[in-house]
PDB file of C-alpha atoms in Angstrom:
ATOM      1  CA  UNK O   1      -0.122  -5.889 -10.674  1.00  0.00           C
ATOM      2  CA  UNK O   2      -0.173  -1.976 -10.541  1.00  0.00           C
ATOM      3  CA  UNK O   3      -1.175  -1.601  -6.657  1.00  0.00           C
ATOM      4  CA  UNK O   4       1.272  -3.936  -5.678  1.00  0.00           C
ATOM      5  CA  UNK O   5       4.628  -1.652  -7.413  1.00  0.00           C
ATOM      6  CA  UNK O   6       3.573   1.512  -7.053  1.00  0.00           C
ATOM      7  CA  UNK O   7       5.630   1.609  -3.927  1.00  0.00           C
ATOM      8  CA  UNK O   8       8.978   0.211  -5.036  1.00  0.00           C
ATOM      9  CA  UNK O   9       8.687   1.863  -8.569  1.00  0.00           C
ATOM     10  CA  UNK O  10       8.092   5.234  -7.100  1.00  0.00           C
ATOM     11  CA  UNK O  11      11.013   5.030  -4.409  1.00  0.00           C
ATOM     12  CA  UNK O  12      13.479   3.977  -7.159  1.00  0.00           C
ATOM     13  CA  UNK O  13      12.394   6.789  -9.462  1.00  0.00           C
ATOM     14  CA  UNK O  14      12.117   9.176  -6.713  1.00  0.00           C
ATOM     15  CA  UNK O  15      15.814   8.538  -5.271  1.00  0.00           C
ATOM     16  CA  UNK O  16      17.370   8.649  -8.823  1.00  0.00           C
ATOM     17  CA  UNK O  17      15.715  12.028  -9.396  1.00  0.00           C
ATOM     18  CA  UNK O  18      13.529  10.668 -12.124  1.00  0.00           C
ATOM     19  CA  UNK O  19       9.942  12.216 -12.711  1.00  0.00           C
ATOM     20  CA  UNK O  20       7.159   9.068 -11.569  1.00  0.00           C
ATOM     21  CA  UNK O  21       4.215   8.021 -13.951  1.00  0.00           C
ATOM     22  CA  UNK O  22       0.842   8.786 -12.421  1.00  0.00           C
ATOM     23  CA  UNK O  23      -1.947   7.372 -14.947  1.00  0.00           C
ATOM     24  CA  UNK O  24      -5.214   9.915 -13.788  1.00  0.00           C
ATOM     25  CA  UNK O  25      -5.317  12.421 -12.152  1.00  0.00           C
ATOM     26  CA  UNK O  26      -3.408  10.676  -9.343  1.00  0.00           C
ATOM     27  CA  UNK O  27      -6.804  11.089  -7.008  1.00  0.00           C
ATOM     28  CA  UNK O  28      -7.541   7.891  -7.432  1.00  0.00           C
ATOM     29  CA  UNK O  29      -7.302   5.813  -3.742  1.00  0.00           C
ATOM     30  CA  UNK O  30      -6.147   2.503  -2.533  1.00  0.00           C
ATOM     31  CA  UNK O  31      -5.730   0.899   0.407  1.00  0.00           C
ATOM     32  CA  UNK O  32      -2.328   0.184   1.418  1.00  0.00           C
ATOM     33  CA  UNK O  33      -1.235  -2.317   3.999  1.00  0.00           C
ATOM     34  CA  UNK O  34       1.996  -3.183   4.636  1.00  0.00           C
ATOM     35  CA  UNK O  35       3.109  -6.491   4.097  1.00  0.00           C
ATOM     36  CA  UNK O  36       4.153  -7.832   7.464  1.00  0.00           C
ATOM     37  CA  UNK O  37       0.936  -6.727   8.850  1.00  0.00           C
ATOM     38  CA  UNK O  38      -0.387  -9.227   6.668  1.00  0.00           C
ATOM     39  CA  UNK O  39       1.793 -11.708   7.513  1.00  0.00           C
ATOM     40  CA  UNK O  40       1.092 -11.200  11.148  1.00  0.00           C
ATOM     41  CA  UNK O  41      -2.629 -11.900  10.410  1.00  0.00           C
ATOM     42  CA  UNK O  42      -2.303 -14.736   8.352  1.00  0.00           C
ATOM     43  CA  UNK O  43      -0.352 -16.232  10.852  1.00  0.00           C
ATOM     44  CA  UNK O  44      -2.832 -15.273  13.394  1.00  0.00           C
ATOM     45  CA  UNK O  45      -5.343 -16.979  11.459  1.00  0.00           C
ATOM     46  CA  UNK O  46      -4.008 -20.427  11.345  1.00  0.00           C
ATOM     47  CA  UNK O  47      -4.367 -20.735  14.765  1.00  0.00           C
ATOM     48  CA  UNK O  48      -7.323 -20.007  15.115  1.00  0.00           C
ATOM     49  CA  UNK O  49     -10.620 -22.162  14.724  1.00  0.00           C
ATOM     50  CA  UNK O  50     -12.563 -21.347  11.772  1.00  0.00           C
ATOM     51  CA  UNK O  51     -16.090 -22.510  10.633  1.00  0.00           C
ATOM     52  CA  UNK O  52     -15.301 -22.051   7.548  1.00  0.00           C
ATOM     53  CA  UNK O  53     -11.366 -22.004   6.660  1.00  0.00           C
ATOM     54  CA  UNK O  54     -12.436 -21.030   2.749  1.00  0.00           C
ATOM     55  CA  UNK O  55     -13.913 -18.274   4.105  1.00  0.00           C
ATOM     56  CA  UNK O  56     -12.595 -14.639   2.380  1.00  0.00           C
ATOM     57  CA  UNK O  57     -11.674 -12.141   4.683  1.00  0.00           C
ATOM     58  CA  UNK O  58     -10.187  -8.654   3.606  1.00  0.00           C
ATOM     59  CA  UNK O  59      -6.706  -7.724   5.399  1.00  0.00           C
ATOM     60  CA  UNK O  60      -6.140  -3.908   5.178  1.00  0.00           C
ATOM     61  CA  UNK O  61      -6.165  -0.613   6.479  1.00  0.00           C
ATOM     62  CA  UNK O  62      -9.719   0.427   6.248  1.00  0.00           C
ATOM     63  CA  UNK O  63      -8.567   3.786   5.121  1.00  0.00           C
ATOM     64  CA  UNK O  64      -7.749   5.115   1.940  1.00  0.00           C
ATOM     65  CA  UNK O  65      -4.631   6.639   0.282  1.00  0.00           C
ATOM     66  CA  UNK O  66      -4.537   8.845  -2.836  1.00  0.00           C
ATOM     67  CA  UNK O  67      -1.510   7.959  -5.493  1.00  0.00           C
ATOM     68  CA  UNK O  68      -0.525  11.495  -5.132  1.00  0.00           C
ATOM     69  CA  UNK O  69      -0.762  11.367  -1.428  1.00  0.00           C
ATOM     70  CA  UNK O  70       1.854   8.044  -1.415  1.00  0.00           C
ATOM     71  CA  UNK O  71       3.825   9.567  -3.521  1.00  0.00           C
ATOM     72  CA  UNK O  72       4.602  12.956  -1.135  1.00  0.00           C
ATOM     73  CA  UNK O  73       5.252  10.526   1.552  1.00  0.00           C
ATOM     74  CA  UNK O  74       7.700   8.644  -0.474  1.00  0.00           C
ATOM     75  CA  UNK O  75       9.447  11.853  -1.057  1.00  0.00           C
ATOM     76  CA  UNK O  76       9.287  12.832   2.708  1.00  0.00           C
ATOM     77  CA  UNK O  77      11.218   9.659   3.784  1.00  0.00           C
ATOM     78  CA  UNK O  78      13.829  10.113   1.250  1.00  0.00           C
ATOM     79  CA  UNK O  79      15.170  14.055   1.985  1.00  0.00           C
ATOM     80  CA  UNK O  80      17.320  15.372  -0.595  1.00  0.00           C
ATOM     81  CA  UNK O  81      15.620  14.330  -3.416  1.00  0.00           C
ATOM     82  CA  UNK O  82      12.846  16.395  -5.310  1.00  0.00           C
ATOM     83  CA  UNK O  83       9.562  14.963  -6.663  1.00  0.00           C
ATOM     84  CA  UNK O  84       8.684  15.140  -9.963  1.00  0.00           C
ATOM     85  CA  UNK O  85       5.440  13.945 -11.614  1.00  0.00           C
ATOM     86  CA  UNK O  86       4.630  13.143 -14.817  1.00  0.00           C
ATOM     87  CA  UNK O  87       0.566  12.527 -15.192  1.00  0.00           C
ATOM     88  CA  UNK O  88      -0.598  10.515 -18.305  1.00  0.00           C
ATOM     89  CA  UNK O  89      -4.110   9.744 -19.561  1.00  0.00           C
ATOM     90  CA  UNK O  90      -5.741   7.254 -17.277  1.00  0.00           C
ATOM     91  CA  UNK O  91      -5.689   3.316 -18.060  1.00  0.00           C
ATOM     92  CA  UNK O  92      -8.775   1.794 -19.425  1.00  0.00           C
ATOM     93  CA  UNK O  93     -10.468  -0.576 -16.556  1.00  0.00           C
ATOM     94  CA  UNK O  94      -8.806   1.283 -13.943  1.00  0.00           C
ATOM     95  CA  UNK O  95     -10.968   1.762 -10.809  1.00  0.00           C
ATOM     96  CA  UNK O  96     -11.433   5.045  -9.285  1.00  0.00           C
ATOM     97  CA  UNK O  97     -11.264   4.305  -5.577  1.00  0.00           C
ATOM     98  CA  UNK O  98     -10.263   1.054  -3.419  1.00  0.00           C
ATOM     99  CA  UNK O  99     -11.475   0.363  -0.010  1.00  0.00           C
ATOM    100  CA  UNK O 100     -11.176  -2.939   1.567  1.00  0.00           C
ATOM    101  CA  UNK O 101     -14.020  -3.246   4.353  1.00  0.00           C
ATOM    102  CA  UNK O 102     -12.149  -5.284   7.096  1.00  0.00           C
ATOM    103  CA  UNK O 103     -15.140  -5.199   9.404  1.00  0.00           C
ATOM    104  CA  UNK O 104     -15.057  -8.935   9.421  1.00  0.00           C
ATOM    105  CA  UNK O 105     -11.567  -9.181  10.462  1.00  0.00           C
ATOM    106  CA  UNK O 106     -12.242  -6.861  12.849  1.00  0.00           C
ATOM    107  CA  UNK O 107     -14.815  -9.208  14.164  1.00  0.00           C
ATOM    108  CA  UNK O 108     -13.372 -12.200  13.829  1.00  0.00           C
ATOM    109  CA  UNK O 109     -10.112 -11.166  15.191  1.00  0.00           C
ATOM    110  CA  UNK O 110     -11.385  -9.226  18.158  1.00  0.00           C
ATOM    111  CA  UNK O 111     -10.955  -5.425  16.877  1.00  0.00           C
ATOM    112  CA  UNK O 112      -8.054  -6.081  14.861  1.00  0.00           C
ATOM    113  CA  UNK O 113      -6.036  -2.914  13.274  1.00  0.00           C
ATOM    114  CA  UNK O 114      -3.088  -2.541  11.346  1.00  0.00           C
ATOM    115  CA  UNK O 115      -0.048  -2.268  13.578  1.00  0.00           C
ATOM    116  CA  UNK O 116       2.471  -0.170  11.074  1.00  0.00           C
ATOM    117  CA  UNK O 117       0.859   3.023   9.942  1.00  0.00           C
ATOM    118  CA  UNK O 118       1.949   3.949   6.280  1.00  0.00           C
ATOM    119  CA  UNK O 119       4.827   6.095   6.545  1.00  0.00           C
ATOM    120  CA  UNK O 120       6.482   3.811   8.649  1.00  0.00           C
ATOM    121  CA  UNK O 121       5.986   0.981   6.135  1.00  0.00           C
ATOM    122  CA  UNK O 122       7.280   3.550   3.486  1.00  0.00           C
ATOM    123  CA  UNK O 123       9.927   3.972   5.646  1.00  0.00           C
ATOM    124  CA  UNK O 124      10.637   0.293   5.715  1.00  0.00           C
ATOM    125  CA  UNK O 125      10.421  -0.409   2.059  1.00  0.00           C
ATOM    126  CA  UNK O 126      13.169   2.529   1.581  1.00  0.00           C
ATOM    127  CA  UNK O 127      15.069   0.336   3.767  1.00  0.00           C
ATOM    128  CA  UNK O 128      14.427  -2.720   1.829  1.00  0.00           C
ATOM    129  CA  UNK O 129      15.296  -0.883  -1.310  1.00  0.00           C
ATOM    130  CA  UNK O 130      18.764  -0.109  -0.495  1.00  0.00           C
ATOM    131  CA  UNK O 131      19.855  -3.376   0.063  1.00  0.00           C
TER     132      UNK O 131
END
């Protein structure tokens, strides 16, 4: 699941000094969360009353995030090492631009927002990395 790795594949690569793979022109957008924010909702959710507990409800950001763009802040919370990128022809099927509409999370969960902006979760998954 390419979304899901881009994050740990490009902090690995970037700390050993290794060009990263961008397939496109590395334009293409996605909406990151970060993982614990999910968590947090999901366990927000179960305690709450739902009409309909099948129901699906997007948990995200609500903003978007080029590859390129995640992969300068990777570099930025790992000084000392230099970014190199290597673009490739883009993969067949893959969409041009993610954005999850969490306007019925928002709802639901009274103007709910992500609590850890993206370069603090980059920061985190550094963290996670070198253990």
């Amino acid at each position: 699941y390419q979304r899901r790795v881009h994050g740990s594949v490009f902090v690995d690569r970037i700390r050993n000094n290794r060009p990263i793979t961008i397939y496109g022109d590395g334009n293409q957008t996605r909406d990151f969360v970060y993982v614990k924010d999910i968590a947090q909702t999901l366990k927000r959710a179960l305690q709450m009353p739902m009409n309909d507990p099948f129901e699906a409800i997007n948990t995200a950001t609500g903003q978007v995030t080029s590859i390129v763009q995640l992969a300068q802040s990777i570099a930025a919370v790992l000084p000392g090492h230099s970014l190199q990128i290597q673009f490739q022809n883009a993969q067949v099927g893959d969409i041009r631009h993610s954005l999850a509409d969490i306007t019925k999370l928002q709802v639901l969960m009274n103007g709910w927002k992500p609590a850890t902006p993206l370069i603090e979760g980059l920061r985190e998954l550094v963290q996670w990395n070198n253990n």
